[in-house]
Every structure is written in C-alpha cells, then in structure tokens.
mmCIF file of C-alpha atoms in Angstrom:
data_model
loop_
_atom_site.group_PDB
_atom_site.id
_atom_site.type_symbol
_atom_site.label_atom_id
_atom_site.label_comp_id
_atom_site.label_asym_id
_atom_site.label_seq_id
_atom_site.Cartn_x
_atom_site.Cartn_y
_atom_site.Cartn_z
ATOM 1 C CA ASN A 1 -12.147 -25.227 -15.543
ATOM 2 C CA ALA A 2 -12.048 -21.878 -13.561
ATOM 3 C CA GLY A 3 -12.664 -23.714 -10.259
ATOM 4 C CA VAL A 4 -14.054 -21.236 -7.664
ATOM 5 C CA THR A 5 -14.327 -17.618 -8.556
ATOM 6 C CA GLN A 6 -15.112 -14.606 -6.396
ATOM 7 C CA THR A 7 -16.108 -11.119 -7.083
ATOM 8 C CA PRO A 8 -14.944 -8.525 -6.360
ATOM 9 C CA LYS A 9 -11.278 -9.016 -5.374
ATOM 10 C CA PHE A 10 -11.155 -5.795 -3.350
ATOM 11 C CA GLN A 11 -13.850 -3.478 -1.988
ATOM 12 C CA VAL A 12 -13.975 -0.600 0.397
ATOM 13 C CA LEU A 13 -17.233 0.280 2.040
ATOM 14 C CA LYS A 14 -18.374 3.037 4.500
ATOM 15 C CA THR A 15 -20.041 1.983 7.738
ATOM 16 C CA GLY A 16 -23.810 1.244 6.972
ATOM 17 C CA GLN A 17 -23.378 0.415 3.263
ATOM 18 C CA SER A 18 -24.521 -2.898 1.900
ATOM 19 C CA MET A 19 -22.982 -5.109 -0.609
ATOM 20 C CA THR A 20 -22.971 -8.634 -1.954
ATOM 21 C CA LEU A 21 -20.013 -10.877 -2.443
ATOM 22 C CA GLN A 22 -20.442 -13.362 -5.344
ATOM 23 C CA CYS A 23 -18.983 -16.838 -5.639
ATOM 24 C CA ALA A 24 -19.432 -19.424 -8.405
ATOM 25 C CA GLN A 25 -17.945 -22.900 -8.959
ATOM 26 C CA ASP A 26 -17.872 -24.952 -12.002
ATOM 27 C CA MET A 27 -16.903 -28.283 -10.482
ATOM 28 C CA ASN A 28 -20.476 -29.536 -9.924
ATOM 29 C CA HIS A 29 -19.841 -29.622 -6.116
ATOM 30 C CA ASN A 30 -22.881 -29.908 -3.912
ATOM 31 C CA SER A 31 -21.431 -27.922 -0.821
ATOM 32 C CA MET A 32 -20.353 -24.443 -0.706
ATOM 33 C CA TYR A 33 -18.890 -22.322 2.121
ATOM 34 C CA TRP A 34 -18.191 -18.778 3.200
ATOM 35 C CA TYR A 35 -15.275 -18.068 5.616
ATOM 36 C CA ARG A 36 -13.719 -14.915 6.967
ATOM 37 C CA GLN A 37 -10.099 -14.702 7.805
ATOM 38 C CA ASP A 38 -8.680 -12.158 10.240
ATOM 39 C CA PRO A 39 -4.996 -11.942 11.241
ATOM 40 C CA GLY A 40 -4.006 -14.854 13.674
ATOM 41 C CA MET A 41 -7.660 -16.248 13.608
ATOM 42 C CA GLY A 42 -7.528 -18.933 10.962
ATOM 43 C CA LEU A 43 -10.676 -19.399 8.941
ATOM 44 C CA ARG A 44 -14.036 -18.834 10.619
ATOM 45 C CA LEU A 45 -17.136 -20.252 9.143
ATOM 46 C CA ILE A 46 -19.906 -17.769 8.473
ATOM 47 C CA TYR A 47 -22.504 -19.769 6.492
ATOM 48 C CA TYR A 48 -22.550 -22.979 4.429
ATOM 49 C CA SER A 49 -24.688 -24.675 2.071
ATOM 50 C CA ALA A 50 -24.679 -28.456 1.991
ATOM 51 C CA SER A 51 -26.813 -28.743 -1.168
ATOM 52 C CA GLU A 52 -28.866 -26.510 -3.444
ATOM 53 C CA GLY A 53 -31.745 -25.097 -1.494
ATOM 54 C CA THR A 54 -30.300 -25.390 2.067
ATOM 55 C CA THR A 55 -28.172 -23.019 4.078
ATOM 56 C CA ASP A 56 -26.927 -23.271 7.707
ATOM 57 C CA LYS A 57 -25.164 -20.853 10.068
ATOM 58 C CA GLY A 58 -21.465 -21.372 10.890
ATOM 59 C CA GLU A 59 -19.486 -19.986 13.625
ATOM 60 C CA VAL A 60 -19.835 -16.245 13.115
ATOM 61 C CA PRO A 61 -23.267 -15.614 11.137
ATOM 62 C CA ASN A 62 -24.280 -12.310 12.669
ATOM 63 C CA GLY A 63 -24.381 -9.476 10.384
ATOM 64 C CA TYR A 64 -24.417 -11.712 7.151
ATOM 65 C CA ASN A 65 -27.081 -13.292 4.952
ATOM 66 C CA VAL A 66 -26.559 -15.818 2.210
ATOM 67 C CA SER A 67 -28.366 -17.068 -0.771
ATOM 68 C CA ARG A 68 -27.702 -20.287 -2.695
ATOM 69 C CA LEU A 69 -28.918 -19.035 -5.977
ATOM 70 C CA ASN A 70 -28.401 -22.449 -7.828
ATOM 71 C CA LYS A 71 -25.887 -25.349 -7.646
ATOM 72 C CA ARG A 72 -23.195 -23.205 -8.958
ATOM 73 C CA GLU A 73 -23.558 -19.810 -7.102
ATOM 74 C CA PHE A 74 -23.436 -18.823 -3.378
ATOM 75 C CA SER A 75 -23.571 -15.223 -2.441
ATOM 76 C CA LEU A 76 -22.938 -13.487 0.942
ATOM 77 C CA ARG A 77 -24.547 -10.284 1.737
ATOM 78 C CA LEU A 78 -23.621 -7.566 4.257
ATOM 79 C CA GLU A 79 -26.767 -5.434 4.868
ATOM 80 C CA SER A 80 -25.273 -2.747 6.987
ATOM 81 C CA ALA A 81 -21.436 -3.039 6.927
ATOM 82 C CA ALA A 82 -19.513 -2.352 10.173
ATOM 83 C CA PRO A 83 -15.798 -1.908 10.744
ATOM 84 C CA SER A 84 -15.715 -5.209 12.567
ATOM 85 C CA GLN A 85 -16.415 -6.870 9.096
ATOM 86 C CA THR A 86 -13.162 -5.708 7.661
ATOM 87 C CA SER A 87 -11.621 -9.074 6.760
ATOM 88 C CA VAL A 88 -10.601 -11.360 3.894
ATOM 89 C CA TYR A 89 -13.507 -13.339 2.634
ATOM 90 C CA PHE A 90 -12.993 -16.860 1.146
ATOM 91 C CA CYS A 91 -15.536 -18.876 -0.727
ATOM 92 C CA ALA A 92 -15.047 -22.667 -0.905
ATOM 93 C CA SER A 93 -16.848 -25.707 -2.470
ATOM 94 C CA LYS A 94 -16.490 -29.450 -2.040
ATOM 95 C CA ARG A 95 -17.752 -32.773 -3.046
ATOM 96 C CA GLN A 96 -19.230 -34.999 -0.232
ATOM 97 C CA SER A 97 -16.575 -35.465 2.535
ATOM 98 C CA TYR A 98 -13.724 -34.587 0.267
ATOM 99 C CA GLU A 99 -11.396 -31.590 0.481
ATOM 100 C CA GLN A 100 -12.533 -28.035 -0.215
ATOM 101 C CA TYR A 101 -11.350 -25.940 -3.147
ATOM 102 C CA PHE A 102 -10.966 -22.204 -2.315
ATOM 103 C CA GLY A 103 -11.538 -18.983 -4.284
ATOM 104 C CA PRO A 104 -8.966 -16.270 -4.481
ATOM 105 C CA GLY A 105 -10.530 -14.232 -1.801
ATOM 106 C CA THR A 106 -12.203 -10.797 -1.504
ATOM 107 C CA ARG A 107 -10.443 -8.235 0.709
ATOM 108 C CA LEU A 108 -13.002 -5.937 2.129
ATOM 109 C CA THR A 109 -12.270 -2.771 4.207
ATOM 110 C CA VAL A 110 -15.147 -0.968 6.072
ATOM 111 C CA THR A 111 -14.295 2.574 7.182
ATOM 112 C CA GLN B 1 -13.415 -24.588 24.186
ATOM 113 C CA LYS B 2 -12.737 -24.078 20.470
ATOM 114 C CA GLU B 3 -13.863 -26.995 18.169
ATOM 115 C CA VAL B 4 -10.335 -27.149 16.652
ATOM 116 C CA GLU B 5 -7.120 -26.114 18.280
ATOM 117 C CA GLN B 6 -3.533 -26.083 16.939
ATOM 118 C CA ASN B 7 -0.263 -25.739 18.612
ATOM 119 C CA SER B 8 0.574 -22.046 19.033
ATOM 120 C CA GLY B 9 3.381 -20.661 16.843
ATOM 121 C CA PRO B 10 5.286 -19.342 15.222
ATOM 122 C CA LEU B 11 7.374 -22.528 14.742
ATOM 123 C CA SER B 12 11.002 -22.151 13.424
ATOM 124 C CA VAL B 13 13.003 -25.087 12.291
ATOM 125 C CA PRO B 14 16.294 -25.378 10.400
ATOM 126 C CA GLU B 15 16.460 -26.296 6.874
ATOM 127 C CA GLY B 16 16.431 -30.250 6.552
ATOM 128 C CA ALA B 17 14.877 -30.758 9.931
ATOM 129 C CA ILE B 18 11.515 -32.351 10.760
ATOM 130 C CA ALA B 19 8.626 -29.876 11.548
ATOM 131 C CA SER B 20 5.857 -31.273 13.670
ATOM 132 C CA LEU B 21 2.482 -29.524 13.650
ATOM 133 C CA ASN B 22 -0.451 -30.627 16.009
ATOM 134 C CA CYS B 23 -4.136 -30.292 16.063
ATOM 135 C CA THR B 24 -6.850 -31.320 18.451
ATOM 136 C CA TYR B 25 -10.588 -31.346 18.000
ATOM 137 C CA SER B 26 -13.559 -31.480 20.225
ATOM 138 C CA ASP B 27 -16.344 -33.204 18.061
ATOM 139 C CA ARG B 28 -16.098 -37.003 18.551
ATOM 140 C CA GLY B 29 -18.175 -37.496 15.464
ATOM 141 C CA SER B 30 -15.708 -35.987 13.168
ATOM 142 C CA GLN B 31 -14.870 -38.183 10.180
ATOM 143 C CA SER B 32 -12.681 -36.073 7.861
ATOM 144 C CA PHE B 33 -9.463 -34.243 8.505
ATOM 145 C CA PHE B 34 -7.440 -31.998 6.342
ATOM 146 C CA TRP B 35 -4.259 -30.039 6.386
ATOM 147 C CA TYR B 36 -4.015 -26.919 4.258
ATOM 148 C CA ARG B 37 -1.118 -24.759 3.553
ATOM 149 C CA GLN B 38 -1.506 -20.889 3.214
ATOM 150 C CA TYR B 39 1.114 -18.689 1.960
ATOM 151 C CA SER B 40 0.747 -14.972 2.817
ATOM 152 C CA GLY B 41 -1.932 -13.283 0.774
ATOM 153 C CA LYS B 42 -3.012 -16.501 -0.812
ATOM 154 C CA SER B 43 -5.833 -19.090 -0.619
ATOM 155 C CA PRO B 44 -5.429 -22.183 1.314
ATOM 156 C CA GLU B 45 -4.324 -25.259 -0.617
ATOM 157 C CA LEU B 46 -4.715 -28.911 0.438
ATOM 158 C CA ILE B 47 -1.640 -30.833 1.586
ATOM 159 C CA MET B 48 -3.213 -33.941 3.063
ATOM 160 C CA SER B 49 -6.430 -35.485 3.865
ATOM 161 C CA ILE B 50 -6.968 -38.340 6.313
ATOM 162 C CA TYR B 51 -10.137 -40.285 7.235
ATOM 163 C CA SER B 52 -8.841 -43.457 9.122
ATOM 164 C CA ASN B 53 -6.602 -43.913 12.314
ATOM 165 C CA GLY B 54 -2.965 -44.244 11.563
ATOM 166 C CA ASP B 55 -0.425 -42.615 9.446
ATOM 167 C CA LYS B 56 -0.690 -41.467 5.790
ATOM 168 C CA GLU B 57 2.421 -40.494 3.837
ATOM 169 C CA ASP B 58 2.837 -38.395 0.724
ATOM 170 C CA GLY B 59 6.236 -37.479 -0.244
ATOM 171 C CA ARG B 60 7.844 -35.427 2.689
ATOM 172 C CA PHE B 61 4.504 -35.169 4.454
ATOM 173 C CA THR B 62 2.901 -37.551 6.872
ATOM 174 C CA ALA B 63 -0.331 -37.088 8.529
ATOM 175 C CA GLN B 64 -1.277 -38.993 11.707
ATOM 176 C CA LEU B 65 -4.897 -39.561 13.119
ATOM 177 C CA ASN B 66 -5.735 -40.787 16.519
ATOM 178 C CA LYS B 67 -9.587 -40.648 16.826
ATOM 179 C CA ALA B 68 -9.638 -41.972 20.375
ATOM 180 C CA SER B 69 -7.325 -39.074 21.576
ATOM 181 C CA GLN B 70 -9.059 -36.649 19.069
ATOM 182 C CA TYR B 71 -5.679 -35.668 17.707
ATOM 183 C CA VAL B 72 -4.314 -35.144 14.206
ATOM 184 C CA SER B 73 -0.748 -34.156 13.202
ATOM 185 C CA LEU B 74 1.314 -33.309 10.340
ATOM 186 C CA LEU B 75 5.044 -34.142 10.030
ATOM 187 C CA ILE B 76 7.115 -32.454 7.409
ATOM 188 C CA ARG B 77 10.491 -34.306 6.748
ATOM 189 C CA ASP B 78 13.511 -32.543 5.209
ATOM 190 C CA SER B 79 11.963 -29.039 5.667
ATOM 191 C CA GLN B 80 12.607 -26.549 2.912
ATOM 192 C CA PRO B 81 12.367 -22.768 3.047
ATOM 193 C CA SER B 82 9.562 -23.018 0.547
ATOM 194 C CA ASP B 83 7.684 -24.856 3.296
ATOM 195 C CA SER B 84 7.589 -21.547 5.242
ATOM 196 C CA ALA B 85 3.727 -20.817 5.546
ATOM 197 C CA THR B 86 0.718 -21.043 7.829
ATOM 198 C CA TYR B 87 -0.547 -24.521 8.171
ATOM 199 C CA LEU B 88 -4.290 -24.909 8.844
ATOM 200 C CA CYS B 89 -6.102 -27.989 10.365
ATOM 201 C CA ALA B 90 -9.586 -28.605 9.304
ATOM 202 C CA VAL B 91 -12.186 -31.026 10.554
ATOM 203 C CA GLY B 92 -15.524 -32.136 9.097
ATOM 204 C CA ARG B 93 -18.526 -34.294 9.939
ATOM 205 C CA THR B 94 -19.604 -36.014 6.907
ATOM 206 C CA SER B 95 -23.325 -36.005 7.685
ATOM 207 C CA TYR B 96 -23.688 -32.317 8.440
ATOM 208 C CA ASP B 97 -21.027 -31.193 6.139
ATOM 209 C CA LYS B 98 -19.672 -28.400 8.202
ATOM 210 C CA VAL B 99 -15.914 -27.934 8.087
ATOM 211 C CA ILE B 100 -14.289 -26.135 10.851
ATOM 212 C CA PHE B 101 -10.747 -24.851 10.734
ATOM 213 C CA GLY B 102 -8.160 -24.303 13.609
ATOM 214 C CA PRO B 103 -6.447 -20.875 13.935
ATOM 215 C CA GLY B 104 -3.320 -22.051 12.168
ATOM 216 C CA THR B 105 0.303 -22.545 13.027
ATOM 217 C CA SER B 106 2.905 -20.330 11.262
ATOM 218 C CA LEU B 107 6.080 -22.276 10.211
ATOM 219 C CA SER B 108 9.453 -20.613 9.364
ATOM 220 C CA VAL B 109 12.054 -22.857 7.887
ATOM 221 C CA ILE B 110 15.576 -21.119 8.406
ATOM 222 C CA PRO B 111 18.190 -21.802 5.633
#
C-alpha cells in the first residue's frame, strides 16, 4: 500500500501560470481533502470531497478548483497562480468519521 | 471566531514533565476529535482520536473531551525531547465530513 501519494513534491510557478496538483489514495477511502499550510497557520481546508462525485468548499476556496476524478483521485487546480498561493499543500483521505491519512505534501512557490 | 482554537505557543517543558495542550471548538455538532503531531517539514501523523466525553489513554498520551464545554485536551506524560513538534487539534462533524484544524501549538521538550 502506498497510502496517499501527491505529485509533484516541489513546484515553482510564475504569477499567472496554471497548474494541477495530483493526489491519489489506495485505501478505498470515500472522503478526500485538500489543505494548505502556511507558517503559524495550521492546516486550512481548501476543498473536500465526501464521496465520489461530490465536492464542497472549505475555509479558503478562492483561487482554486478541484476535481474528484474517481474514488482514488482528487486533483487541485490553480488557474492563475498568485504569490499568496505560495504554501505547502497536503492531500488527505479518510474512511467515515475516522482519522485522516496525509500525503507527503507539495511545496509550491509562486514568484 | 475561529472554528478551532488552540493555546498559543510555543510551549516549553523540561524532560520528564507533563505537557498540557488545549483546544476549543465552536461547532456544537462536532462528533470526532483528533490530535496530530507534525515534525518540521513532515506530514501530520495521528496521535489520538476521541469520540466520547471523558478520558482516553494510550501509553504516555491522554486525550480528554468535554463536549458541554466544547473543549478537548492532550496530556503528554514523561515528555521526551522526541516529543518536540507542533501538535494540531482537528474536529469533524460526521454527517458533513468536513474536518477543521486548529492553528497548532509548538512544543519544545528541553533535555
């Protein structure tokens, strides 16, 4: 079992560029999440998907879009990157009301 | 008011002492509560989950939940330098599946 995988691990973008962060899990979990983490801010929820075919906004959705491609995969897209989106992005998955399992993170810098 | 708040750090304790970490939450419908540990540059990892009022012990860790006061805490007994990390409190509502994190408390255990 690979658990939760994320690609890429590092990315540098210029302002205005777009990119998609990929996340996949092999634990047959229904729910998947995207968080961003900035220094001293904890994890802030961007979007989540309670089940295949559904997505909902979290605390900080502006500037992002998501796609729940299938039960395994949940992608996060930045259409026009801004320096304020420089952060570490974590994907997570979980089964029902149990704990979340996190991916290794993507470190994104927007210049 | 933030949905999940934690006592501001950093918290420093001597080796062998008890570290006490606190968390309050605003949503009275919350049903699942988690403590994660995060080392610098790494992903969060689960320490404890608790769902019912009272105490739950696992080795040197004890989680305490009081739903009436909307309060959850984590006690670390016999603190070790390897416990130095950021501790994140997370709260979920089973029916909506959203999981919100607090800002984290940084703990340093001094040898």
